Short mmCIF file of C-alpha atoms in Angstrom, two decimals:
data_model
loop_
_atom_site.label_atom_id
_atom_site.label_comp_id
_atom_site.label_asym_id
_atom_site.label_seq_id
_atom_site.Cartn_x
_atom_site.Cartn_y
_atom_site.Cartn_z
CA MET A 282 -75.41 170.76 -28.87
CA HIS A 283 -75.53 169.80 -25.21
CA PHE A 284 -77.34 166.63 -24.10
CA SER A 285 -78.21 166.09 -20.45
CA ILE A 286 -80.39 163.91 -18.25
CA PRO A 287 -80.96 166.07 -15.19
CA GLU A 288 -83.67 163.86 -13.67
CA THR A 289 -85.64 160.65 -13.86
CA GLU A 290 -89.24 159.81 -13.14
CA VAL A 291 -91.22 156.69 -12.42
CA CYS A 292 -93.88 155.98 -15.06
CA SER A 293 -96.60 153.38 -15.41
CA GLY A 294 -96.61 150.97 -18.32
CA GLU A 295 -99.66 149.69 -20.14
CA SER A 296 -99.72 146.55 -18.00
CA GLY A 297 -99.69 148.62 -14.81
CA SER A 298 -96.03 147.91 -14.08
CA THR A 299 -93.70 150.81 -13.36
CA TYR A 300 -90.43 151.76 -15.00
CA VAL A 301 -87.87 154.54 -14.80
CA ALA A 302 -87.94 157.20 -17.52
CA TYR A 303 -84.91 159.35 -18.21
CA ASN A 304 -85.72 162.99 -19.07
CA ILE A 305 -83.49 163.96 -21.99
CA HIS A 306 -82.74 167.65 -22.40
CA VAL A 307 -81.06 169.20 -25.44
CA ASN A 308 -79.51 172.61 -24.79
CA GLY A 309 -81.40 172.80 -21.50
CA VAL A 310 -84.85 172.05 -22.94
CA LEU A 311 -86.77 168.83 -22.24
CA HIS A 312 -87.19 166.88 -25.48
CA CYS A 313 -88.46 163.51 -24.29
CA ARG A 314 -88.65 160.88 -21.60
CA VAL A 315 -87.22 157.51 -22.54
CA ARG A 316 -86.71 154.08 -21.09
CA TYR A 317 -83.30 152.47 -20.78
CA SER A 318 -84.39 149.80 -23.28
CA GLN A 319 -85.14 152.48 -25.90
CA LEU A 320 -81.68 153.99 -25.47
CA LEU A 321 -80.10 150.54 -25.62
CA GLY A 322 -81.96 149.82 -28.87
CA LEU A 323 -80.75 153.11 -30.32
CA HIS A 324 -77.20 152.30 -29.21
CA GLU A 325 -77.35 148.92 -30.97
CA GLN A 326 -78.71 150.54 -34.15
CA ILE A 327 -75.97 153.19 -34.18
CA LYS A 328 -73.35 150.51 -33.55
CA LYS A 329 -74.59 148.57 -36.60
CA GLU A 330 -74.59 151.65 -38.82
CA TYR A 331 -71.31 153.24 -37.74
CA GLY A 332 -69.32 150.42 -36.15
CA SER A 333 -68.37 149.59 -32.58
CA ASN A 334 -65.22 151.71 -32.65
CA VAL A 335 -67.25 154.93 -33.16
CA VAL A 336 -69.78 154.35 -30.39
CA PRO A 337 -68.94 154.98 -26.71
CA SER A 338 -69.52 152.09 -24.31
CA PHE A 339 -73.10 151.81 -23.05
CA PRO A 340 -74.06 151.42 -19.37
CA PRO A 341 -74.63 147.74 -18.59
CA LYS A 342 -78.04 146.15 -18.24
CA LYS A 343 -79.04 144.98 -14.75
CA ILE A 344 -81.00 141.83 -13.99
CA PHE A 345 -82.80 143.00 -10.86
CA THR A 346 -84.88 146.09 -10.09
CA LEU A 347 -82.65 149.09 -9.53
CA THR A 348 -82.38 150.78 -6.16
CA PRO A 349 -82.68 154.59 -6.10
CA ALA A 350 -78.86 154.82 -5.87
CA GLU A 351 -78.49 152.53 -8.92
CA VAL A 352 -81.04 154.60 -10.87
CA GLU A 353 -78.97 157.71 -10.13
CA GLN A 354 -75.77 155.93 -11.14
CA ARG A 355 -77.35 154.78 -14.42
CA ARG A 356 -78.67 158.31 -15.07
CA GLU A 357 -75.13 159.68 -14.70
CA GLN A 358 -73.72 156.94 -16.95
CA LEU A 359 -76.34 157.54 -19.66
CA GLU A 360 -75.68 161.27 -19.54
CA LYS A 361 -71.94 160.67 -19.95
CA TYR A 362 -72.66 158.29 -22.83
CA MET A 363 -74.75 160.91 -24.62
CA GLN A 364 -72.16 163.62 -24.03
CA ALA A 365 -69.33 161.38 -25.29
CA GLY A 366 -71.32 160.62 -28.44
CA ASN A 367 -71.93 164.33 -28.95
CA THR A 368 -68.35 164.83 -30.17
CA ASN A 369 -68.84 163.00 -33.47
CA VAL A 370 -71.34 161.74 -36.02
CA LEU A 371 -73.55 160.29 -33.27
CA SER A 372 -74.79 163.71 -32.22
CA LEU A 373 -77.12 164.25 -35.17
CA LYS A 374 -78.16 160.60 -35.28
CA PHE A 375 -79.01 160.66 -31.59
CA LEU A 376 -80.89 163.96 -31.76
CA SER A 377 -82.89 162.74 -34.75
CA ALA A 378 -83.86 159.57 -32.88
CA VAL A 379 -84.72 161.47 -29.72
CA ILE A 380 -87.01 163.84 -31.55
CA THR A 381 -88.71 161.33 -33.87
CA ARG A 382 -88.71 157.91 -32.20
CA MET A 383 -88.62 158.19 -28.45
CA SER A 384 -91.86 158.09 -26.51
CA PHE A 385 -93.13 160.14 -23.62
CA CYS A 386 -94.47 158.95 -20.27
#
């Protein structure tokens, strides 16, 4: 299974604020668009279930609004995170979460 995040998009939240969505592809097909916070929540859940030593490190949270260059850097880091997790038990857990729990823009 190959996970990738080839692009991002800016979406509008319910309150009218905007956020960056990461388009997650599995084997080249778009499966969902997710927020960083959703991926962070999934990371924390997987860490609890399988232990910190099984989970790759997660890209750090930023305090301020990201610049376009920082969004691209985070996209690359999240993609590497997903690909590193693909080599073990996280692959099926992640795919299951992506398909069932993650929301669309």
